[in-house]
Coordinates of C-alpha atoms in Angstrom, one line a residue:
Chain A
X245 CA 100.4 76.7 85.7
X246 CA 98.4 79.3 83.9
X247 CA 96.9 78.2 80.6
X248 CA 98.4 80.8 78.2
X249 CA 95.6 80.4 75.7
X250 CA 93.0 81.4 78.2
X251 CA 94.8 84.6 79.0
X252 CA 94.2 87.9 77.3
X253 CA 96.4 89.0 74.4
X254 CA 99.5 90.9 75.8
X255 CA 100.5 94.2 74.4
X256 CA 103.9 96.0 74.5
X257 CA 104.5 99.6 73.4
X258 CA 107.9 101.3 73.3
X259 CA 109.4 104.7 72.5
X260 CA 112.9 105.8 71.8
X261 CA 112.3 109.5 72.2
X262 CA 110.3 112.3 70.5
X263 CA 111.6 115.4 68.8
X264 CA 112.6 117.0 65.6
X265 CA 113.2 114.0 63.4
X266 CA 113.7 115.2 59.9
X267 CA 113.3 112.7 57.0
X268 CA 115.5 114.9 54.9
X269 CA 118.6 114.2 57.1
X270 CA 117.8 110.6 57.7
X271 CA 119.8 108.2 55.6
X272 CA 118.4 104.7 54.8
X273 CA 121.3 103.2 56.8
X274 CA 120.4 105.2 59.9
X275 CA 116.7 104.5 59.6
X276 CA 117.5 100.9 59.3
X277 CA 119.7 101.0 62.4
X278 CA 116.9 102.6 64.4
X279 CA 114.2 100.3 63.1
X280 CA 116.4 97.3 64.0
X281 CA 117.0 98.6 67.5
X282 CA 113.3 99.3 68.1
X283 CA 112.5 95.8 66.7
X284 CA 115.0 94.2 69.0
X285 CA 113.5 96.0 72.0
X286 CA 109.9 94.9 71.1
X287 CA 111.0 91.3 70.5
X288 CA 112.8 91.3 73.9
X289 CA 109.6 92.4 75.7
X290 CA 107.3 90.3 73.5
X291 CA 109.2 87.2 74.3
X292 CA 108.7 87.7 78.0
X293 CA 104.9 88.3 77.5
X294 CA 104.3 85.4 75.2
X295 CA 106.0 83.1 77.7
X296 CA 103.4 84.2 80.2
X297 CA 105.8 86.7 81.9
X298 CA 104.7 89.8 83.7
X299 CA 104.3 93.3 82.3
X300 CA 107.1 94.4 84.7
X301 CA 109.5 91.9 83.3
X302 CA 108.5 92.8 79.7
X303 CA 109.1 96.6 80.2
X304 CA 112.4 95.9 81.8
X305 CA 113.4 93.6 78.9
X306 CA 112.4 96.2 76.3
X307 CA 114.1 99.1 78.1
X308 CA 117.3 97.2 78.8
X309 CA 117.5 96.5 75.1
X310 CA 117.2 100.2 74.4
X311 CA 119.6 101.1 77.2
X312 CA 122.3 98.8 75.8
X313 CA 121.9 100.4 72.3
X314 CA 124.2 103.4 71.7
X315 CA 121.6 105.0 69.4
X316 CA 119.3 106.1 72.2
X317 CA 119.9 108.6 75.0
X318 CA 119.7 106.1 77.9
X319 CA 122.2 103.7 79.3
X320 CA 125.0 103.1 76.9
X321 CA 124.1 106.0 74.6
X322 CA 123.7 108.6 77.4
X323 CA 124.6 112.2 76.6
X324 CA 127.4 114.0 78.4
X325 CA 126.9 116.6 81.2
X326 CA 128.8 119.9 81.0
X327 CA 131.7 118.4 82.9
X328 CA 131.9 115.4 80.5
X329 CA 130.2 112.9 82.7
X330 CA 127.0 110.9 82.3
X331 CA 124.2 111.1 84.8
X332 CA 121.3 108.7 84.2
X333 CA 117.8 108.6 85.5
X334 CA 115.1 105.9 85.4
X335 CA 111.8 104.8 86.9
X336 CA 109.4 101.9 86.8
X337 CA 105.9 101.3 88.2
X338 CA 103.7 98.2 88.6
X339 CA 100.1 98.8 87.8
X340 CA 98.9 95.9 89.9
X341 CA 100.2 97.3 93.2
X342 CA 101.2 100.8 92.3
X343 CA 104.6 99.9 93.7
X344 CA 107.3 102.2 92.1
X345 CA 111.0 102.6 92.0
X346 CA 113.3 105.3 90.6
X347 CA 117.0 106.3 90.5
X348 CA 118.4 109.7 89.5
X349 CA 121.9 111.1 88.9
X350 CA 123.6 107.7 88.7
X351 CA 126.9 107.4 86.8
X352 CA 128.2 103.9 86.9
X353 CA 125.1 101.6 86.7
X354 CA 124.9 99.8 83.3
X355 CA 121.1 99.5 83.3
X356 CA 119.5 102.2 85.4
X357 CA 116.0 100.6 84.8
X358 CA 117.3 97.5 86.7
X359 CA 118.3 99.8 89.6
X360 CA 114.9 101.4 89.6
X361 CA 113.3 97.9 89.7
X362 CA 115.6 96.9 92.6
X363 CA 114.5 100.1 94.5
X364 CA 110.9 99.1 93.9
X365 CA 111.3 95.4 95.0
X366 CA 114.2 95.4 97.4
X367 CA 114.0 98.6 99.4
X368 CA 111.3 100.3 101.3
X369 CA 111.8 103.4 99.2
X370 CA 110.6 104.8 95.9
X371 CA 113.5 107.0 94.9
X372 CA 117.2 106.9 95.5
X373 CA 119.6 109.5 94.1
X374 CA 123.4 109.9 93.4
X375 CA 126.1 108.0 95.2
X376 CA 123.5 106.5 97.6
X377 CA 121.6 104.9 94.7
X378 CA 124.9 103.6 93.3
X379 CA 125.8 102.0 96.7
X380 CA 122.4 100.4 96.9
X381 CA 122.7 99.0 93.3
X382 CA 126.2 97.6 94.2
X383 CA 124.7 96.0 97.3
X384 CA 122.1 94.4 95.1
X385 CA 124.7 93.0 92.8
X386 CA 123.7 95.1 89.7
X387 CA 126.3 95.4 87.0
X388 CA 128.5 98.4 87.4
X389 CA 130.5 99.9 84.6
X390 CA 133.4 102.3 84.2
X391 CA 132.5 105.8 83.0
X392 CA 134.2 104.9 79.7
X393 CA 131.3 102.4 79.0
X394 CA 129.1 105.4 78.3
X395 CA 131.6 107.1 76.0
X396 CA 130.4 107.2 72.4
X397 CA 132.1 109.5 69.8
X398 CA 128.8 110.9 68.6
X399 CA 127.7 112.0 72.1
X400 CA 131.1 113.5 72.8
X401 CA 130.9 115.5 69.6
X402 CA 127.4 116.6 70.6
X403 CA 128.8 117.9 73.9
X404 CA 131.6 119.8 72.1
X405 CA 129.1 121.4 69.8
X406 CA 126.8 122.3 72.7
X407 CA 129.7 123.8 74.7
X408 CA 130.8 125.8 71.6
X409 CA 127.3 127.2 71.2
X410 CA 126.8 127.7 75.0
X411 CA 123.5 125.8 75.0
X412 CA 122.0 122.8 76.6
X413 CA 120.1 120.2 74.7
X414 CA 116.9 118.9 76.1
X415 CA 115.9 115.6 74.6
X416 CA 114.8 116.3 71.0
X417 CA 113.6 119.9 71.5
X418 CA 114.3 121.4 68.1
X419 CA 114.1 125.0 69.4
X420 CA 117.2 124.6 71.5
X421 CA 119.3 122.6 69.1
X422 CA 121.3 123.2 66.0
X423 CA 120.2 121.4 62.8
X424 CA 122.4 118.4 63.5
X425 CA 121.8 114.7 63.8
X426 CA 121.5 114.8 67.6
X427 CA 117.9 115.8 67.1
X428 CA 117.2 112.1 66.7
X429 CA 118.4 111.0 70.1
X430 CA 116.1 110.6 73.1
X431 CA 114.8 109.1 76.3
X432 CA 113.4 105.6 76.0
X433 CA 110.3 103.9 77.6
X434 CA 108.0 101.0 77.5
X435 CA 104.5 100.2 78.7
X436 CA 102.9 96.7 78.7
X437 CA 99.7 94.8 79.4
X438 CA 100.4 91.2 80.3
X439 CA 98.3 88.1 79.9
X440 CA 97.2 88.3 83.5
X441 CA 95.7 91.8 82.9
X442 CA 98.4 93.7 84.7
X443 CA 100.0 96.9 83.5
X444 CA 103.5 98.3 83.9
X445 CA 105.5 101.3 82.7
X446 CA 109.2 102.1 82.6
X447 CA 111.3 105.1 81.4
X448 CA 115.1 105.6 81.2
X449 CA 117.2 108.6 80.1
X450 CA 120.6 110.0 79.9
X451 CA 119.3 113.5 80.4
X452 CA 120.4 116.6 78.5
X453 CA 123.7 117.3 76.7
X454 CA 125.9 119.9 78.5
X455 CA 123.6 119.9 81.5
X456 CA 124.8 121.5 84.7
X457 CA 123.8 121.5 88.3
X458 CA 122.5 117.9 88.7
X459 CA 119.3 118.7 86.7
X460 CA 116.7 116.0 86.9
X461 CA 113.8 115.8 84.4
X462 CA 110.6 113.9 84.3
X463 CA 111.9 110.4 83.5
X464 CA 112.6 109.3 87.2
X465 CA 109.5 111.1 88.6
X466 CA 106.5 108.9 89.3
X467 CA 103.5 110.7 87.9
X468 CA 105.5 113.0 85.5
X469 CA 107.4 110.6 83.2
X470 CA 106.0 107.3 84.3
X471 CA 102.7 106.0 85.7
X472 CA 101.0 102.6 85.9
X473 CA 97.7 101.7 87.6
X474 CA 95.6 98.7 86.5
X475 CA 92.5 100.9 87.1
X476 CA 93.4 103.1 84.2
X477 CA 96.6 102.8 82.2
X478 CA 100.4 102.6 81.9
X479 CA 102.2 105.7 80.5
X480 CA 105.7 106.7 79.6
X481 CA 106.7 110.1 78.4
X482 CA 109.6 111.7 76.4
X483 CA 110.3 115.3 75.7
X484 CA 111.0 118.5 77.6
X485 CA 111.0 117.1 81.1
X486 CA 110.3 120.4 82.8
X487 CA 107.0 120.7 81.0
X488 CA 106.0 117.1 81.8
X489 CA 106.8 117.8 85.5
X490 CA 104.8 121.1 85.6
X491 CA 101.6 119.2 84.5
X492 CA 102.3 115.8 86.1
X493 CA 101.8 114.5 82.6
X494 CA 101.7 110.7 83.1
X495 CA 99.3 110.9 86.1
X496 CA 97.2 113.5 84.3
X497 CA 96.5 110.9 81.6
X498 CA 95.2 108.5 84.2
X499 CA 93.1 111.2 86.0
X500 CA 91.5 112.2 82.7
X501 CA 90.5 108.6 82.1
X502 CA 89.4 107.9 85.7
X503 CA 87.6 111.0 86.6
X504 CA 86.7 112.7 83.3
X505 CA 85.8 109.5 81.5
X506 CA 88.1 110.0 78.5
X507 CA 89.2 107.1 76.4
X508 CA 92.9 106.2 76.6
X509 CA 93.6 107.8 73.3
X510 CA 91.7 111.0 74.0
X511 CA 93.5 111.4 77.3
X512 CA 96.9 110.8 75.9
X513 CA 96.2 113.1 73.0
X514 CA 95.0 115.9 75.3
X515 CA 98.1 115.8 77.5
X516 CA 100.6 115.3 74.7
X517 CA 99.3 117.9 72.3
X518 CA 97.5 120.4 74.5
X519 CA 98.6 120.2 78.2
X520 CA 102.4 119.7 77.7
X521 CA 102.6 122.5 75.0
X522 CA 100.6 124.8 77.3
X523 CA 103.3 124.2 79.9
X524 CA 105.9 125.4 77.3
X525 CA 107.2 122.0 76.2
X526 CA 107.0 119.5 73.4
X527 CA 107.3 115.7 73.5
X528 CA 105.2 112.6 73.3
X529 CA 103.6 109.9 75.4
X530 CA 102.9 106.2 74.9
X531 CA 100.3 104.3 76.8
X532 CA 98.3 101.1 77.1
X533 CA 95.1 100.5 79.1
X534 CA 93.8 97.4 80.8
X535 CA 91.6 96.6 77.7
X536 CA 94.6 96.5 75.5
X537 CA 94.0 99.9 73.8
X538 CA 97.2 101.6 72.7
X539 CA 98.0 105.3 72.2
X540 CA 101.1 107.0 70.9
X541 CA 100.8 110.8 70.6
X542 CA 103.4 113.6 70.2
X543 CA 103.6 117.3 69.5
X544 CA 107.0 117.0 67.7
X545 CA 107.7 116.0 64.1
X546 CA 108.5 112.4 65.1
X547 CA 108.8 109.8 67.8
X548 CA 110.6 106.5 67.6
X549 CA 107.9 104.1 68.6
X550 CA 106.5 100.6 68.1
X551 CA 103.8 98.2 69.2
X552 CA 103.9 94.4 69.6
X553 CA 100.6 92.6 70.1
X554 CA 100.5 88.9 71.0
X555 CA 102.8 87.1 68.6
X556 CA 102.1 89.3 65.7
X557 CA 105.0 91.0 63.9
X558 CA 105.8 94.3 65.7
X559 CA 104.8 97.5 64.0
X560 CA 107.3 100.4 64.0
X561 CA 107.0 104.1 63.1
X562 CA 109.2 107.2 63.3
X563 CA 107.4 110.1 61.6
X564 CA 103.8 111.2 61.7
X565 CA 101.4 108.9 59.9
Chain B
X88 CA 99.4 150.5 93.2
X89 CA 96.8 147.8 94.0
X90 CA 94.1 148.9 96.3
X91 CA 94.3 146.3 99.0
X92 CA 90.8 146.8 100.2
X93 CA 89.5 145.8 96.8
X94 CA 91.4 142.6 96.8
X95 CA 90.1 139.3 98.1
X96 CA 90.9 138.2 101.7
X97 CA 94.2 136.3 101.6
X98 CA 94.6 133.0 103.4
X99 CA 97.7 131.1 104.6
X100 CA 97.7 127.5 105.9
X101 CA 100.8 125.8 107.3
X102 CA 101.8 122.4 108.6
X103 CA 104.7 121.2 110.7
X104 CA 104.3 117.5 110.1
X105 CA 101.8 114.8 110.9
X106 CA 102.2 111.7 112.9
X107 CA 101.8 110.0 116.3
X108 CA 101.5 113.1 118.4
X109 CA 100.5 111.9 121.9
X110 CA 99.0 114.4 124.4
X111 CA 100.1 112.1 127.2
X112 CA 103.8 112.8 126.4
X113 CA 103.4 116.4 125.5
X114 CA 104.5 118.8 128.3
X115 CA 102.9 122.3 128.5
X116 CA 106.3 123.8 127.8
X117 CA 106.8 121.7 124.6
X118 CA 103.3 122.5 123.4
X119 CA 103.9 126.2 124.0
X120 CA 107.1 126.0 122.0
X121 CA 105.4 124.3 119.1
X122 CA 102.5 126.8 119.2
X123 CA 104.8 129.7 119.3
X124 CA 106.8 128.4 116.3
X125 CA 103.6 127.8 114.3
X126 CA 102.3 131.2 115.2
X127 CA 105.6 132.8 114.1
X128 CA 105.4 131.1 110.8
X129 CA 101.8 132.1 110.2
X130 CA 102.6 135.7 111.1
X131 CA 105.6 135.8 108.8
X132 CA 103.4 134.7 105.8
X133 CA 100.4 136.8 106.9
X134 CA 102.5 139.9 107.0
X135 CA 103.5 139.3 103.4
X136 CA 99.9 138.8 102.3
X137 CA 98.5 141.7 104.2
X138 CA 101.1 144.0 102.6
X139 CA 99.7 143.0 99.2
X140 CA 102.5 140.4 98.6
X141 CA 102.2 137.3 96.5
X142 CA 101.3 133.8 97.6
X143 CA 104.7 132.6 96.6
X144 CA 106.4 135.1 98.9
X145 CA 104.0 134.2 101.7
X146 CA 104.7 130.5 101.5
X147 CA 108.5 131.2 101.4
X148 CA 108.2 133.4 104.4
X149 CA 106.2 130.8 106.4
X150 CA 108.4 127.9 105.4
X151 CA 111.7 129.8 106.1
X152 CA 110.4 130.5 109.6
X153 CA 109.8 126.8 110.1
X154 CA 113.1 125.8 108.5
X155 CA 114.9 128.1 110.9
X156 CA 113.2 126.6 113.9
X157 CA 115.0 123.5 115.4
X158 CA 111.6 122.0 116.4
X159 CA 110.7 120.8 112.9
X160 CA 112.4 118.3 110.6
X161 CA 113.4 120.9 107.9
X162 CA 116.3 123.2 107.6
X163 CA 117.9 123.8 111.0
X164 CA 116.1 120.9 112.7
X165 CA 116.8 118.3 110.0
X166 CA 117.3 114.8 111.1
X167 CA 120.6 112.8 110.5
X168 CA 121.2 110.3 107.8
X169 CA 122.9 106.9 108.7
X170 CA 126.3 108.5 108.1
X171 CA 125.6 111.4 110.4
X172 CA 124.9 114.0 107.7
X173 CA 121.8 116.0 106.8
X174 CA 120.3 115.8 103.4
X175 CA 117.5 118.2 102.8
X176 CA 114.7 118.4 100.1
X177 CA 112.2 121.1 99.2
X178 CA 109.9 122.2 96.4
X179 CA 107.7 125.1 95.5
X180 CA 105.0 125.7 92.9
X181 CA 103.3 128.9 91.6
X182 CA 99.6 128.3 90.9
X183 CA 99.4 131.3 88.5
X184 CA 101.9 129.8 86.0
X185 CA 102.5 126.3 87.2
X186 CA 106.1 127.2 87.4
X187 CA 107.8 124.9 89.9
X188 CA 111.2 124.4 91.5
X189 CA 112.8 121.7 93.7
X190 CA 116.0 120.6 95.3
X191 CA 116.9 117.2 96.7
X192 CA 119.8 115.9 98.7
X193 CA 121.4 119.2 99.6
X194 CA 123.6 119.4 102.6
X195 CA 124.9 123.0 103.1
X196 CA 122.0 125.3 102.1
X197 CA 120.5 127.1 105.1
X198 CA 117.0 127.4 103.5
X199 CA 116.3 124.7 100.9
X200 CA 112.9 126.4 100.1
X201 CA 114.8 129.5 98.9
X202 CA 117.0 127.2 96.7
X203 CA 113.8 125.6 95.2
X204 CA 112.5 129.1 94.5
X205 CA 115.7 130.0 92.8
X206 CA 115.5 126.9 90.6
X207 CA 112.0 127.9 89.7
X208 CA 112.8 131.6 88.9
X209 CA 116.4 131.6 87.8
X210 CA 117.0 128.4 86.0
X211 CA 115.3 126.7 83.1
X212 CA 114.8 123.6 85.2
X213 CA 112.4 122.2 87.8
X214 CA 114.6 120.0 89.8
X215 CA 118.3 120.0 90.8
X216 CA 119.9 117.4 93.1
X217 CA 123.0 117.0 95.2
X218 CA 126.2 118.9 94.7
X219 CA 124.9 120.4 91.5
X220 CA 122.0 122.0 93.3
X221 CA 124.4 123.3 95.9
X222 CA 126.7 124.8 93.2
X223 CA 123.6 126.5 91.7
X224 CA 122.5 127.8 95.0
X225 CA 126.0 129.2 95.6
X226 CA 126.0 130.9 92.2
X227 CA 122.7 132.5 93.1
X228 CA 124.1 133.9 96.3
X229 CA 122.0 131.8 98.7
X230 CA 123.2 131.5 102.2
X231 CA 125.4 128.4 102.8
X232 CA 126.0 126.9 106.2
X233 CA 128.5 124.5 107.7
X234 CA 127.2 121.0 108.4
X235 CA 127.4 121.9 112.1
X236 CA 124.5 124.4 111.6
X237 CA 122.2 121.4 111.4
X238 CA 123.5 119.8 114.5
X239 CA 121.0 119.6 117.3
X240 CA 121.5 117.3 120.3
X241 CA 117.9 116.0 120.0
X242 CA 118.4 114.9 116.4
X243 CA 121.7 113.3 117.2
X244 CA 120.2 111.4 120.1
X245 CA 117.4 110.3 117.7
X246 CA 120.0 109.0 115.2
X247 CA 121.8 107.1 118.0
X248 CA 118.5 105.4 119.1
X249 CA 117.6 104.6 115.5
X250 CA 121.1 103.1 114.9
X251 CA 120.9 101.1 118.1
X252 CA 117.5 99.7 117.0
X253 CA 118.5 99.2 113.4
X254 CA 115.5 101.1 112.0
X255 CA 114.9 104.2 110.0
X256 CA 112.4 106.7 111.0
X257 CA 110.0 108.1 108.4
X258 CA 108.5 111.4 109.4
X259 CA 106.0 110.6 112.2
X260 CA 105.1 107.1 111.2
X261 CA 104.4 105.6 114.6
X262 CA 104.6 102.0 113.4
X263 CA 108.4 102.3 112.7
X264 CA 109.3 104.3 115.8
X265 CA 109.9 103.8 119.4
X266 CA 107.6 105.6 121.9
X267 CA 109.9 108.6 122.2
X268 CA 109.5 112.3 121.6
X269 CA 110.8 112.2 118.1
X270 CA 107.3 111.2 117.0
X271 CA 106.5 114.9 117.1
X272 CA 109.0 116.0 114.4
X273 CA 108.1 116.4 110.8
X274 CA 108.2 117.9 107.4
X275 CA 106.9 121.5 107.0
X276 CA 104.8 123.1 104.4
X277 CA 102.6 126.1 103.5
X278 CA 99.9 126.9 101.0
X279 CA 98.5 130.4 100.3
X280 CA 95.9 132.4 98.4
X281 CA 96.9 136.0 97.9
X282 CA 94.8 139.1 97.4
X283 CA 95.4 138.9 93.7
X284 CA 93.7 135.4 93.6
X285 CA 96.9 133.5 93.0
X286 CA 97.8 130.2 94.8
X287 CA 101.1 128.8 95.8
X288 CA 102.5 125.8 97.7
X289 CA 105.8 125.0 99.4
X290 CA 107.2 121.9 101.2
X291 CA 110.5 121.4 103.0
X292 CA 112.0 118.4 104.8
X293 CA 115.0 116.9 106.5
X294 CA 114.0 113.4 105.4
X295 CA 114.2 110.4 107.6
X296 CA 116.4 109.6 110.5
X297 CA 119.2 107.0 109.8
X298 CA 118.3 107.0 106.1
X299 CA 120.7 105.4 103.7
X300 CA 121.3 105.4 100.0
X301 CA 120.2 109.0 99.1
X302 CA 116.5 108.3 99.7
X303 CA 114.2 111.0 98.4
X304 CA 110.6 111.2 99.5
X305 CA 107.6 113.1 98.3
X306 CA 108.6 116.6 99.6
X307 CA 110.7 117.7 96.5
X308 CA 108.4 115.9 94.0
X309 CA 106.0 118.2 92.2
X310 CA 102.6 116.3 92.2
X311 CA 103.4 114.1 95.1
X312 CA 104.3 116.4 98.1
X313 CA 103.5 119.8 96.4
X314 CA 101.1 121.1 93.9
X315 CA 99.6 124.5 93.0
X316 CA 97.3 125.5 90.1
X317 CA 94.9 128.5 90.2
X318 CA 92.4 126.3 88.4
X319 CA 92.0 124.1 91.5
X320 CA 94.1 124.4 94.6
X321 CA 97.5 124.6 96.4
X322 CA 98.5 121.5 98.4
X323 CA 101.3 120.4 100.7
X324 CA 101.7 117.0 102.2
X325 CA 103.5 115.3 105.1
X326 CA 103.8 111.7 106.1
X327 CA 105.2 108.5 104.6
X328 CA 106.7 109.9 101.4
X329 CA 106.7 106.6 99.6
X330 CA 102.9 106.3 99.9
X331 CA 102.4 109.9 98.7
X332 CA 104.6 109.2 95.6
X333 CA 102.7 106.0 94.7
X334 CA 99.5 107.9 94.5
X335 CA 100.7 111.3 93.3
X336 CA 98.9 112.6 96.3
X337 CA 99.0 116.4 95.8
X338 CA 98.1 116.2 92.1
X339 CA 95.4 113.7 92.9
X340 CA 93.6 116.3 95.1
X341 CA 93.6 118.7 92.1
X342 CA 92.4 116.0 89.7
X343 CA 89.5 115.0 92.0
X344 CA 88.4 118.7 92.1
X345 CA 88.9 119.4 88.4
X346 CA 87.5 116.2 86.8
X347 CA 85.4 114.6 89.5
X348 CA 83.9 117.8 90.8
X349 CA 84.7 117.2 94.4
X350 CA 85.0 120.2 96.8
X351 CA 88.4 121.0 98.2
X352 CA 87.7 119.4 101.5
X353 CA 86.2 116.2 100.0
X354 CA 89.2 115.8 97.7
X355 CA 91.7 116.4 100.5
X356 CA 89.9 114.1 102.8
X357 CA 89.7 111.3 100.2
X358 CA 93.4 111.4 99.5
X359 CA 94.6 111.9 103.1
X360 CA 92.3 109.3 104.7
X361 CA 91.6 106.8 101.9
X362 CA 94.1 106.9 99.0
X363 CA 97.4 107.4 101.0
X364 CA 96.4 104.7 103.5
X365 CA 95.5 102.4 100.6
X366 CA 99.1 102.9 99.4
X367 CA 100.4 101.7 102.8
X368 CA 101.1 105.0 104.4
X369 CA 99.9 107.6 106.8
X370 CA 100.1 111.4 106.9
X371 CA 98.3 114.5 106.2
X372 CA 97.6 117.2 103.6
X373 CA 96.9 120.9 103.8
X374 CA 95.2 122.8 101.0
X375 CA 93.6 126.1 99.9
X376 CA 91.5 126.7 96.8
X377 CA 91.0 129.9 94.7
X378 CA 87.8 130.7 96.7
X379 CA 89.6 130.7 100.0
X380 CA 88.3 127.4 101.2
X381 CA 90.8 125.6 103.5
X382 CA 91.2 121.9 104.3
X383 CA 93.6 120.1 106.7
X384 CA 93.1 116.4 106.9
X385 CA 95.3 113.6 108.2
X386 CA 95.2 109.9 109.0
X387 CA 97.5 110.1 112.0
X388 CA 96.7 111.1 115.6
X389 CA 97.9 114.7 115.0
X390 CA 99.3 117.2 112.7
X391 CA 100.9 120.5 113.6
X392 CA 98.9 123.0 111.6
X393 CA 97.4 126.5 111.5
X394 CA 95.4 129.0 109.4
X395 CA 95.7 132.8 109.1
X396 CA 92.9 134.6 107.3
X397 CA 93.3 138.3 106.4
X398 CA 94.4 140.1 109.5
X399 CA 92.5 137.8 111.9
X400 CA 94.5 136.2 114.7
X401 CA 95.9 132.8 113.4
X402 CA 94.2 129.6 114.5
X403 CA 96.5 126.7 115.6
X404 CA 95.8 123.0 116.2
X405 CA 97.9 119.9 117.0
X406 CA 95.5 117.0 117.8
X407 CA 92.2 115.9 116.2
X408 CA 89.3 118.3 116.9

């Protein structure tokens, strides 16, 4: 048995999406609901880490908690496509081995992050899509749900508005959205350093409201929305997926550390506030490195986020400092 | 009108897959057929470049030629999935703008690389998958084909053998394949530098024989199988897609040049012969940089490949030098 006290202090960082989050339209009740949900997610992952669990199990625990919460655009709270369906994407990566798993375009899996993990650990593949991914998840005994599970009145109203306005809504990108409360919804993710010194990252999303054509963003793409490598860091992104894909955002953070010698925070700040905007997008990134440094940077007005170190009370934030 | 003579000399590089290519089982007739197909592809792209065309149009021309040839595992010659279908993937990236496009899991588009290009230029997205990608391609007027178009007796026999042996066949990975001629099939790709100094990369594949579950490899993943950025290079990969995804192979080449100061060839060699094998895979990479340097490196016994500079007769190779 590992002696927990001899291990390094574990760290968990989560995000619930970045975007135009306006204090003026946030009621105390709503803010409380978001804070409670972020806190629940952090405690779920923290519990795993403090029991000597792995970074992989911690990010799964934290992301499953956010997927099961209707407030976030992942799992239960996924937004609707143009034909009134929900297509979910997720990915996960193990920094110790660089093993990775992802699913995209799945419609009936309760927790896509568990499916991504099953791809990583129980197949020889990294990415499965569509009905094939669902068949694999069923073979692995993962919980399937009826499409109605993903129905939430708020998301349906969001689709109706988007249809009426003939637009799609990408994460929290204010430029493409009306001034309504859907600005506060978003992709979720978690990164962790465990007591054994291993890193892991996980990202899960419900995509974009009113999307057509089987669009896939950065969340299920290893290197764009998710990256983990013990040699550098674990990263999860949220924002305009297309911009993150065009600059390989998560892997770019690792490359800036490994080859340019930047600190974690300098690398995350460069990609989140310079590289992604230069590729015509906005959003944010969370990351942790093998020394336990944490960075949470974004080019939007806010990002739902939080950090839990060791057994210390988690810290939460929504707006800029 | 641009004065062609004042422009820099354009370069086109192609691959038709890497793997266990054994001279002992290669007949002169087969080798001639492969050389003719590679030559046709290089001439198609070279013609575009020498007429003052763009790197993007050159890589499309070269890849379409390979997609239309039944010898390669892309387009017409795509291998069969476990249920006797063909699922094709492709991606393209423009080094001048870092615009990118990709499709995955499409079954009825004659030239997936044209669909990837349409995603890049005529949608706001980077990646479309499955029936949604097919609907988009149809809207854009791209040529659709019946599933029978992709039927070739050689590929069907390959599926029958794989089914009988209960294995899947990943590109040219010798370790998972019987000693039969299917070892010589593979993903295709092209990279180019045009007379205007712009880079582009394109990759297209028919995936793996007897694959299940909607598996997607590196070919449609920006950063893994395809990357282009005028600041560094254009890259296309072929091999065990999972390994390329776990190390973000194509983007890693660019990062090694940009941040570690490696030459194009040193960067390509490191990723193809050290990083990819360290991630439990084999394969190869082709690349060109903004100065016109070319690199073609692989960890397998062979890679179908060729280079065309300016109006010089193309050079072809199959085995190690």
